[in-house]
PDB file of C-alpha atoms in Angstrom:
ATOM      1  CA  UNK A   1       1.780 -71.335  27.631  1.00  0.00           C
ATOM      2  CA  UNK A   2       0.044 -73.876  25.709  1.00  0.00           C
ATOM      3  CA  UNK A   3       1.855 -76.836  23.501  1.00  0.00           C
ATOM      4  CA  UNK A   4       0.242 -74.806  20.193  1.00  0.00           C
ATOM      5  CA  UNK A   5       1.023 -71.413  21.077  1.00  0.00           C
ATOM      6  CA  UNK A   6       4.801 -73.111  22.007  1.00  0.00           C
ATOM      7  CA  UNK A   7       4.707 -74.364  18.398  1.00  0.00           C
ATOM      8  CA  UNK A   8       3.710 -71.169  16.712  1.00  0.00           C
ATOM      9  CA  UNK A   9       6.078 -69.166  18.448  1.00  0.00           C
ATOM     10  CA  UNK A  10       8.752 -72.112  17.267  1.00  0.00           C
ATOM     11  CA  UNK A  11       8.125 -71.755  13.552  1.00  0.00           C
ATOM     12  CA  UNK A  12       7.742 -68.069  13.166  1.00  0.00           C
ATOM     13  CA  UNK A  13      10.864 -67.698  15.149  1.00  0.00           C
ATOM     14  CA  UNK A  14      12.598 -70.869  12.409  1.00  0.00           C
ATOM     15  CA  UNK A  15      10.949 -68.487   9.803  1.00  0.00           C
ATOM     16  CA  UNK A  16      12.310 -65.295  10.781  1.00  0.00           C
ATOM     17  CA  UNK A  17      15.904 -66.188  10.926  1.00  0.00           C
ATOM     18  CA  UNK A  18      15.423 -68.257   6.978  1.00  0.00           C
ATOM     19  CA  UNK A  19      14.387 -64.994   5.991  1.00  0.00           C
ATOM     20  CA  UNK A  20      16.981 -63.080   7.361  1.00  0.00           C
ATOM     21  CA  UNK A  21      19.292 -65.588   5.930  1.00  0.00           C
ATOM     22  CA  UNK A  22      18.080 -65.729   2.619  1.00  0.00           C
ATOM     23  CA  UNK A  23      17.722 -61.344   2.439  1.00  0.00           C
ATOM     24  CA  UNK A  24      21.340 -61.451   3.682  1.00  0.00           C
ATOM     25  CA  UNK A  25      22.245 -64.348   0.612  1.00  0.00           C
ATOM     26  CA  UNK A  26      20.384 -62.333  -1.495  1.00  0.00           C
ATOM     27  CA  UNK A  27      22.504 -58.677  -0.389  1.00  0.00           C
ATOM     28  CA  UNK A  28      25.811 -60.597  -1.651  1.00  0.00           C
ATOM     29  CA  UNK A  29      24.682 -60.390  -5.278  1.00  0.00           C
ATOM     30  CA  UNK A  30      24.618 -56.177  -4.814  1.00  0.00           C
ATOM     31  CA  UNK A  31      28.137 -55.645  -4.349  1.00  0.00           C
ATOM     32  CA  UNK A  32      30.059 -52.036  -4.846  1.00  0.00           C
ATOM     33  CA  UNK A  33      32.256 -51.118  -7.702  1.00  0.00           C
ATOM     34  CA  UNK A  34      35.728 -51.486  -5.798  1.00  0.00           C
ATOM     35  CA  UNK A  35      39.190 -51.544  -6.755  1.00  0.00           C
ATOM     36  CA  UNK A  36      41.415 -54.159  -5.652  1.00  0.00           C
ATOM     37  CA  UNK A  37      45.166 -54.529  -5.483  1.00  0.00           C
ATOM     38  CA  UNK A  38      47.017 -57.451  -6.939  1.00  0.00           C
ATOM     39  CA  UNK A  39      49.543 -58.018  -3.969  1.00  0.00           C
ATOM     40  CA  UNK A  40      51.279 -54.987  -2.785  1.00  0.00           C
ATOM     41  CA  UNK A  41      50.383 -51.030  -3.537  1.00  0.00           C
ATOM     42  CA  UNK A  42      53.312 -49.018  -1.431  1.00  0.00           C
ATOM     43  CA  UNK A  43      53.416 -45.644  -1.341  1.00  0.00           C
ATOM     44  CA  UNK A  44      55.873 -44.183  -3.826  1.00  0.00           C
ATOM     45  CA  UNK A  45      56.083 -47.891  -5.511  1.00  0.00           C
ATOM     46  CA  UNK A  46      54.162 -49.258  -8.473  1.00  0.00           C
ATOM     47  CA  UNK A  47      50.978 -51.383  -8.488  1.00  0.00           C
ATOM     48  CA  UNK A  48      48.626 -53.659 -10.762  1.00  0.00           C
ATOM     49  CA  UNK A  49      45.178 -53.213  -9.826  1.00  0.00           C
ATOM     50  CA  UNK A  50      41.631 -54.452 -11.052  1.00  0.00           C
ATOM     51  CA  UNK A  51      38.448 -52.086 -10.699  1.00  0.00           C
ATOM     52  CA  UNK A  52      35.575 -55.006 -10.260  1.00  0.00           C
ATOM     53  CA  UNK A  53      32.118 -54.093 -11.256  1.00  0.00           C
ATOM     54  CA  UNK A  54      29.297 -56.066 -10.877  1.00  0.00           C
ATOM     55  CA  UNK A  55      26.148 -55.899 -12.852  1.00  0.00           C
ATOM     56  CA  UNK A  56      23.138 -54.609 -10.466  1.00  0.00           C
ATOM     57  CA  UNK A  57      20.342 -54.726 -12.585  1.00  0.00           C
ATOM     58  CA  UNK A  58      18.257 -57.972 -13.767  1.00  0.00           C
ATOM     59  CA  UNK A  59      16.850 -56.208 -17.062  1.00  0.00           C
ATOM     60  CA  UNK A  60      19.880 -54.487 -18.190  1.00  0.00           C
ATOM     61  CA  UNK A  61      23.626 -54.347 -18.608  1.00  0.00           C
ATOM     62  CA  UNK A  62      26.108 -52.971 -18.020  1.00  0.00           C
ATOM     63  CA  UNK A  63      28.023 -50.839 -21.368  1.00  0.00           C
ATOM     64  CA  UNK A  64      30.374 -48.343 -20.369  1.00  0.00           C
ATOM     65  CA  UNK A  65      32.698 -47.220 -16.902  1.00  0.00           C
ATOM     66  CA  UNK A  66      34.788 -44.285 -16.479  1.00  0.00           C
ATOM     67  CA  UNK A  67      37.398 -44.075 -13.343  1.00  0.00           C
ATOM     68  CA  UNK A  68      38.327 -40.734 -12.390  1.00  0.00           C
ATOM     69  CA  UNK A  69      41.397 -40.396 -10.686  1.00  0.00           C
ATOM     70  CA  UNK A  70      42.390 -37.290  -7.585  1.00  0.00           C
ATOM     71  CA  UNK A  71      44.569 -35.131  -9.416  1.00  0.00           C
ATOM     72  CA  UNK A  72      45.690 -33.694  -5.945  1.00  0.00           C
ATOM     73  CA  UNK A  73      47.630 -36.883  -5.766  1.00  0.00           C
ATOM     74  CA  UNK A  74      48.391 -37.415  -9.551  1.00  0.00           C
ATOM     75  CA  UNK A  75      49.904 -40.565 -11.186  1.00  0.00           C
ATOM     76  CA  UNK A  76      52.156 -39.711 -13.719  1.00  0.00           C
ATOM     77  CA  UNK A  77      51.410 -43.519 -15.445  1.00  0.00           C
ATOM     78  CA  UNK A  78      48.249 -45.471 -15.625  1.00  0.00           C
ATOM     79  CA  UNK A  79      47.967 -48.268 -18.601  1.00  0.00           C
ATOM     80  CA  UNK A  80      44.957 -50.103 -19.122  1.00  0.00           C
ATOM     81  CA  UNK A  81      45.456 -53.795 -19.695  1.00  0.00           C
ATOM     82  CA  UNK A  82      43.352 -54.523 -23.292  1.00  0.00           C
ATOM     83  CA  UNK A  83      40.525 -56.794 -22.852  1.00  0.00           C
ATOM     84  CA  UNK A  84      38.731 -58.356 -25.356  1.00  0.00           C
ATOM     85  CA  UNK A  85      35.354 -56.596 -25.964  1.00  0.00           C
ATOM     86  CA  UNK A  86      35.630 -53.733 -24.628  1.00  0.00           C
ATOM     87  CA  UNK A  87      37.614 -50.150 -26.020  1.00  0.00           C
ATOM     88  CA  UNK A  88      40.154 -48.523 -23.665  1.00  0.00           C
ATOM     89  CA  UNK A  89      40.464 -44.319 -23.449  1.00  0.00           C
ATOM     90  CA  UNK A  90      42.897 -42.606 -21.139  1.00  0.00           C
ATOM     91  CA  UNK A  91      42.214 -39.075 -20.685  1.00  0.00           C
ATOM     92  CA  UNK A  92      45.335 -36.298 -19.108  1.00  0.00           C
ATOM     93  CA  UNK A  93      44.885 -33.341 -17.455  1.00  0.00           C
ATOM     94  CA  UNK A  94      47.082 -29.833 -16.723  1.00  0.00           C
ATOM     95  CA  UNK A  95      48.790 -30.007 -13.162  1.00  0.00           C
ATOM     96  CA  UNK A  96      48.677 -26.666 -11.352  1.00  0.00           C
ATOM     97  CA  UNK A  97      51.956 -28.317  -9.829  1.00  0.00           C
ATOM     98  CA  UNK A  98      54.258 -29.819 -12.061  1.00  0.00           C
ATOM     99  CA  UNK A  99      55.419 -33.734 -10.910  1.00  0.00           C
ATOM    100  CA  UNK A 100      58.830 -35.028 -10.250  1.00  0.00           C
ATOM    101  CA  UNK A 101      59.999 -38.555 -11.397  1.00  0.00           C
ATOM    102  CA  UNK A 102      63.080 -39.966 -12.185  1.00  0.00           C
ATOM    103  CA  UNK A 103      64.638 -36.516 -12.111  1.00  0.00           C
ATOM    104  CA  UNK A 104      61.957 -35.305 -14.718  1.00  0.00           C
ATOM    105  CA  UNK A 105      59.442 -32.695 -14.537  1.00  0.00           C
ATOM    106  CA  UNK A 106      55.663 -34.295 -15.741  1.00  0.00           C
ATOM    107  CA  UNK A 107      53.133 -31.151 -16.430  1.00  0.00           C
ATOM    108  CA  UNK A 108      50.459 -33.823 -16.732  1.00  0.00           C
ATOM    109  CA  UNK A 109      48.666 -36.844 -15.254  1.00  0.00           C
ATOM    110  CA  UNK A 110      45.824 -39.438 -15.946  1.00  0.00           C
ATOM    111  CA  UNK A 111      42.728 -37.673 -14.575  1.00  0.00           C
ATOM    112  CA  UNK A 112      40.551 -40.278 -16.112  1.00  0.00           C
ATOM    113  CA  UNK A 113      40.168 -43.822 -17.580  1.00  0.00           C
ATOM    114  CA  UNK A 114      37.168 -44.595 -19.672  1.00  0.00           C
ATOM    115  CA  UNK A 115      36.240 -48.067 -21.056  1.00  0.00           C
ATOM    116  CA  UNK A 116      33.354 -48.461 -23.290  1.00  0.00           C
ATOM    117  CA  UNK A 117      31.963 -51.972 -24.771  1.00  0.00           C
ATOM    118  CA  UNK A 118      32.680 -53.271 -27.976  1.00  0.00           C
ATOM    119  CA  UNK A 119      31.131 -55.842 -29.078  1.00  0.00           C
ATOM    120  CA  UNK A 120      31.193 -57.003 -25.474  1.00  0.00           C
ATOM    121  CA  UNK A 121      28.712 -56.073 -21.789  1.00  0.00           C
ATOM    122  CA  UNK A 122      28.825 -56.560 -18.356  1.00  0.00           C
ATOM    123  CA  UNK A 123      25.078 -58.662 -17.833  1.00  0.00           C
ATOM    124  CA  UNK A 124      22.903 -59.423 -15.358  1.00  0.00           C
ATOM    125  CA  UNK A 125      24.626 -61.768 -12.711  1.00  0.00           C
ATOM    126  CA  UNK A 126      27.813 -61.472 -14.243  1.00  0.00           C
ATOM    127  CA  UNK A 127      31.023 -59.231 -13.207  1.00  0.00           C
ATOM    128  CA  UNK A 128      34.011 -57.667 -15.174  1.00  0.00           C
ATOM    129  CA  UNK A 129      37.577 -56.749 -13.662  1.00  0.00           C
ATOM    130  CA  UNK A 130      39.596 -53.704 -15.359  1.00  0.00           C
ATOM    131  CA  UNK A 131      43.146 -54.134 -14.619  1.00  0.00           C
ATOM    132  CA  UNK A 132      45.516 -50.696 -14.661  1.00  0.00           C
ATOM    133  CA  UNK A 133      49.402 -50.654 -13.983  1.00  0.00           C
ATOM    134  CA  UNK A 134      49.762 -47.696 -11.556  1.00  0.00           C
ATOM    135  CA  UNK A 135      52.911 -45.977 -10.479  1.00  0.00           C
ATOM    136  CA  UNK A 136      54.751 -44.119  -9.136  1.00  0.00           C
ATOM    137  CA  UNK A 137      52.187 -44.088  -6.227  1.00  0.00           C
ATOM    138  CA  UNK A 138      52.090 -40.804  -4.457  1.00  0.00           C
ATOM    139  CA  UNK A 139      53.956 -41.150  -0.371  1.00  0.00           C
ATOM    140  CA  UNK A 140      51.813 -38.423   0.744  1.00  0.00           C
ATOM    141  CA  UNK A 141      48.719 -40.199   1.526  1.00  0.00           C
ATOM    142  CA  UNK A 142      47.148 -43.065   2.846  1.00  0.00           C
ATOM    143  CA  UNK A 143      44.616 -43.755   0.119  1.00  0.00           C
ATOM    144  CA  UNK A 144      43.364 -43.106  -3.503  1.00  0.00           C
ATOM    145  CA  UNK A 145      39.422 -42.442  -3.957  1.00  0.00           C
ATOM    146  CA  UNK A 146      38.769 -43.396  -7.684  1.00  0.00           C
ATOM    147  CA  UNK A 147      35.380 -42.567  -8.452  1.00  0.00           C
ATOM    148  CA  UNK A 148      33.498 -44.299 -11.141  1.00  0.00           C
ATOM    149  CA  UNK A 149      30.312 -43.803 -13.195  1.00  0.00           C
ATOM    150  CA  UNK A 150      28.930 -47.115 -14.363  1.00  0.00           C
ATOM    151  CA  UNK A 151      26.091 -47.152 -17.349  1.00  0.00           C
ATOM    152  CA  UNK A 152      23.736 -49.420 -18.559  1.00  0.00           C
ATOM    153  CA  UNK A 153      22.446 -50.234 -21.730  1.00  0.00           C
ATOM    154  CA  UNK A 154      19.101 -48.995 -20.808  1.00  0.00           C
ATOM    155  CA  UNK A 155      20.653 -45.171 -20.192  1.00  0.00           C
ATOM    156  CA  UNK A 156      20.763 -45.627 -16.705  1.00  0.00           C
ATOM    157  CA  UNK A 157      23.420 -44.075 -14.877  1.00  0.00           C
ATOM    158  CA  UNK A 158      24.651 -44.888 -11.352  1.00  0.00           C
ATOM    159  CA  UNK A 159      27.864 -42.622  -9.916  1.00  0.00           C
ATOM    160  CA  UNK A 160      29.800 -44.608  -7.311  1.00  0.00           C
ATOM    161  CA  UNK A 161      31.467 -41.330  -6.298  1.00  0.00           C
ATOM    162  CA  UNK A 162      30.156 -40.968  -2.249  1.00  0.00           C
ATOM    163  CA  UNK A 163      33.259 -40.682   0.070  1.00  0.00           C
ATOM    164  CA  UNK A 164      33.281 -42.334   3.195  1.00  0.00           C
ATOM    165  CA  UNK A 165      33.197 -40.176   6.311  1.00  0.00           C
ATOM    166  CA  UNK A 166      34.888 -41.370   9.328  1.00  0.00           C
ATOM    167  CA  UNK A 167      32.206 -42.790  11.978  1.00  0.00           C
ATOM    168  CA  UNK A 168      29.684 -42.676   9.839  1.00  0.00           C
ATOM    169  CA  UNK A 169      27.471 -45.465   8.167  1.00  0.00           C
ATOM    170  CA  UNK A 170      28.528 -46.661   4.399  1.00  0.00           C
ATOM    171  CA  UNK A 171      26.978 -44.850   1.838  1.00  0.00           C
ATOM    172  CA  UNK A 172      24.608 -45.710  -0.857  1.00  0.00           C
ATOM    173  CA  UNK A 173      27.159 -45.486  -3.811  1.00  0.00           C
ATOM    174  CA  UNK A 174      30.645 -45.643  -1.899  1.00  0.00           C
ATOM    175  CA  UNK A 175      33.511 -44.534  -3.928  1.00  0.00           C
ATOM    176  CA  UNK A 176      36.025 -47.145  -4.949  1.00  0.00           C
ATOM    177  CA  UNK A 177      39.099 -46.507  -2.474  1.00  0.00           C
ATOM    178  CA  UNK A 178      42.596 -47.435  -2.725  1.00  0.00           C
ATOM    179  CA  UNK A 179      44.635 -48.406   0.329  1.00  0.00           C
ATOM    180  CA  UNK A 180      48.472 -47.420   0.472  1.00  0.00           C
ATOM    181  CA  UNK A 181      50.469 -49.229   2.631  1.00  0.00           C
ATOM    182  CA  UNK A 182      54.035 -47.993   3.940  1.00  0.00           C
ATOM    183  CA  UNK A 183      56.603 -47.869   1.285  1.00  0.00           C
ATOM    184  CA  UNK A 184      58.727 -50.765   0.786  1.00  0.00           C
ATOM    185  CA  UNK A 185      62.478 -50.815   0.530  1.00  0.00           C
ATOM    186  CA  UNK A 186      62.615 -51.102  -3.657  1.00  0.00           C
ATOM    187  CA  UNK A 187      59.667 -48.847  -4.302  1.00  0.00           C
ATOM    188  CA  UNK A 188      58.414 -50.784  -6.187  1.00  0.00           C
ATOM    189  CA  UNK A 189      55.673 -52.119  -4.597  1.00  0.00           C
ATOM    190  CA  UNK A 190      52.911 -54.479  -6.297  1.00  0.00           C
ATOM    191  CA  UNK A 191      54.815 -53.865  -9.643  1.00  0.00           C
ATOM    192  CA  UNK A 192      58.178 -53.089 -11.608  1.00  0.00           C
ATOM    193  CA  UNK A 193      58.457 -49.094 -12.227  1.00  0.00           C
ATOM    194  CA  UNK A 194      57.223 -48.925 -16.566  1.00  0.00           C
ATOM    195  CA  UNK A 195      59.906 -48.679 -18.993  1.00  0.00           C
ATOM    196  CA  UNK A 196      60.007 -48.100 -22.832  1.00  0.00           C
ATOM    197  CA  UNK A 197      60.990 -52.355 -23.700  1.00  0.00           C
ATOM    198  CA  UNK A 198      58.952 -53.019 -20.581  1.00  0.00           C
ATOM    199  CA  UNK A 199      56.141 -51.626 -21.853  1.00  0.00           C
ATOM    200  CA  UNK A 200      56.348 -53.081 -25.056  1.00  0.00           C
ATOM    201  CA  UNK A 201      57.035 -56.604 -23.228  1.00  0.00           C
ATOM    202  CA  UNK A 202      53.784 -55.911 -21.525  1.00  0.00           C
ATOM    203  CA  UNK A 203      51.453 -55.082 -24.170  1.00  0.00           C
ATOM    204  CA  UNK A 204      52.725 -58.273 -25.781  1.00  0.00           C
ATOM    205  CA  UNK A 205      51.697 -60.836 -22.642  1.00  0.00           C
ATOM    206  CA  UNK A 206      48.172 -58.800 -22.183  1.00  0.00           C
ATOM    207  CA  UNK A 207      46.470 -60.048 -25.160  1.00  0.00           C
ATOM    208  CA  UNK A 208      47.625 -63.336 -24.232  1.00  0.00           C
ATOM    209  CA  UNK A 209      46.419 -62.612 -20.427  1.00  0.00           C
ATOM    210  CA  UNK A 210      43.391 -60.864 -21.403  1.00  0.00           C
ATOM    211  CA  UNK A 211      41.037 -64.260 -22.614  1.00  0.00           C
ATOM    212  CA  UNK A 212      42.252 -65.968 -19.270  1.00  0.00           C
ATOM    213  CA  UNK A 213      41.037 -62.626 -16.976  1.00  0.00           C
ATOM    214  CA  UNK A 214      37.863 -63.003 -19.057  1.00  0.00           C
ATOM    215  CA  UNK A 215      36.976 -66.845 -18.183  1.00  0.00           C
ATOM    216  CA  UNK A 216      38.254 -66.511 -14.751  1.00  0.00           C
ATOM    217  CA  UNK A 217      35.850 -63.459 -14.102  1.00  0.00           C
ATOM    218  CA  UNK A 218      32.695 -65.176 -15.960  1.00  0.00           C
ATOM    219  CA  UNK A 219      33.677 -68.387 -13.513  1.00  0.00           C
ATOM    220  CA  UNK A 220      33.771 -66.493 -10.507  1.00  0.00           C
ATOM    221  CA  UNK A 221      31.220 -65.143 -11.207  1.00  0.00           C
ATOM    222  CA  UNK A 222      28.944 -68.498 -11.746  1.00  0.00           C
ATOM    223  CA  UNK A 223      30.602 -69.919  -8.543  1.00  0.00           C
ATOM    224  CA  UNK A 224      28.984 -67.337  -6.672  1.00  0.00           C
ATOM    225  CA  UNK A 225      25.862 -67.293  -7.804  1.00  0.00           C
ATOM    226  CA  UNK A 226      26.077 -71.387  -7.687  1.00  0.00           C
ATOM    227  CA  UNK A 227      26.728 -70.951  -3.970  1.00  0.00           C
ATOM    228  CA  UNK A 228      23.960 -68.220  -3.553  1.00  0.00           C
ATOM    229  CA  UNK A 229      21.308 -70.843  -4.937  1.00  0.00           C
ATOM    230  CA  UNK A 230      22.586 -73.918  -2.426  1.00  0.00           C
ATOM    231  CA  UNK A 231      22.767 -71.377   0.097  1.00  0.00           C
ATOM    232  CA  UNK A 232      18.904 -70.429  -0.518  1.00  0.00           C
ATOM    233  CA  UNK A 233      17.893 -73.895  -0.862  1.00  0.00           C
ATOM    234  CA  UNK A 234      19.532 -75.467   2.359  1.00  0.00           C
ATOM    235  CA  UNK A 235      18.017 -72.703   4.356  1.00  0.00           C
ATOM    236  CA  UNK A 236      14.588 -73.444   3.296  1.00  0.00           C
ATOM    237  CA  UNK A 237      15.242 -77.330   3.533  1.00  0.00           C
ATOM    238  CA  UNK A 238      15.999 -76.315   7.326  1.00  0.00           C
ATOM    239  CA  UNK A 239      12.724 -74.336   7.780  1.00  0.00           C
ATOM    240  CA  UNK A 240      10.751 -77.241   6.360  1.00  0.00           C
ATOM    241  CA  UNK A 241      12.383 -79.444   8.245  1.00  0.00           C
ATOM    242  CA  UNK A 242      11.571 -77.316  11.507  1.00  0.00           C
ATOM    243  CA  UNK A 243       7.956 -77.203  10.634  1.00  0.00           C
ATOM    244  CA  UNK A 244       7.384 -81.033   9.716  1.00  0.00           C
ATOM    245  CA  UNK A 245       9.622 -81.866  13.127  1.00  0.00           C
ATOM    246  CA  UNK A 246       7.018 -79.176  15.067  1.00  0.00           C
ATOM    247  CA  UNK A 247       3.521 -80.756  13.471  1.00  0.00           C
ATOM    248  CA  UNK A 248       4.800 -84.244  14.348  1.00  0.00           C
ATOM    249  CA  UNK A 249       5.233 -83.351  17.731  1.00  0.00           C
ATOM    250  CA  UNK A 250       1.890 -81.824  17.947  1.00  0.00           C
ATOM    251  CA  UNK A 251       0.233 -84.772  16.491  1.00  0.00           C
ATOM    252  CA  UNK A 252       1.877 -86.863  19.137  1.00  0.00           C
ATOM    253  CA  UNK A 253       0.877 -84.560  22.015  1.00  0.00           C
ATOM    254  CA  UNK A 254      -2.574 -84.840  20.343  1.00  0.00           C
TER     255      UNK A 254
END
């Protein structure tokens, strides 16, 4: 094989793997709506969660997102934490079965949770987290499937509602799924069990919480796409660098 050919094959093969690299960079940015725990969520406990939701689109933003929640395995409470920005709506639903807790009989649970901005958006390159108290978590199953419908300002809809079947590849628009882990000795899992002064306690420190989950989320979310760019940019530094090393060594072979 001749000292060219050698080259060639040298900086398409450098060239192939900076793409790769740079497509796989690039994937980061296109994450899933996904709900994530804040420590612990037991079975038959209580939990603080955040539903995260990235923006997707580069020409549009993101204006409203509605979590629907299995009514198979119903919550009897889920409170949204206020955020600045954006307008809170908790929708119940008739159980077929009536729930026990705490020795009372609920005929209803939270089959939905609905936020919808006001006077704030989710925009391109940018994420918001949703935090809900949950509880009592049901001890009957391994997971919660939350499905969520996220809309843009530009009428676009996108349903992350697709449940994951077992062996099979991810889906396009995965459902947002809730782990349970065993249930822990006070039941109370990731969070005290919601009282009447609790409550009240709670709504107090949220508005005072809220501003901080704001920044934090608009930092993240700079930090990533800060590490994206340097990410980019070394790679490419490295495929120049492969390509002036490979000329120079041709012109001394010449």
């Amino acid at each position: 094989m001749s000292v060219s050919r050698v080259s060639a094959t040298r900086v398409a093969l450098a060239g192939g793997i900076a793409l790769s690299s740079v497509m796989l960079l690039s994937g980061t940015a296109f994450a899933h709506v996904s709900v994530q725990p804040q420590g612990e969520a037991a079975k038959g406990g209580y939990a603080t969660v955040n539903i995260k939701v990235p923006n997707e689109r580069d020409n549009a933003s993101t204006v409203k997102l509605e979590v629907n929640f299995p009514l198979d395995h119903p919550l009897a409470s889920v409170m949204p934490q206020p955020i600045p920005g954006w307008k809170a709506e908790v929708t119940k639903s008739k159980l077929s079965k009536p729930l026990e807790l705490h020795g009372k009989k609920i005929n209803e649970a939270v089959s939905k949770v609905t936020w919808t901005a006001d006077g704030s958006k989710i925009g391109p390159g940018q994420f918001q987290q949703f935090p809900l108290s949950l509880g009592q978590l049901p001890e009957d199953t391994d997971e919660l499937v939350l499905k969520a419908i996220q809309t843009y300002d530009n009428k676009e809809v996108v349903r992350w509602i697709e449940e994951q079947k077992e062996g099979a590849e991810e889906p396009q628009n995965p459902a947002p799924v809730l782990k349970l882990s065993a249930a822990s000795a006070d039941h109370h899992g990731g969070g005290a069990a919601p009282t009447a002064s609790a409550g009240t306690d709670e709504k107090a420190g949220h508005d005072d919480k809220a501003a901080g989950h704001e920044e934090t989320a608009s930092a993240s979310s700079a930090t990533d796409t800060t590490a994206r760019v340097l990410g980019v940019v070394g790679i490419l530094a490295g495929v120049a660098g492969v390509a002036f090393g490979v000329l120079a060594g041709r012109r001394r072979s010449a």
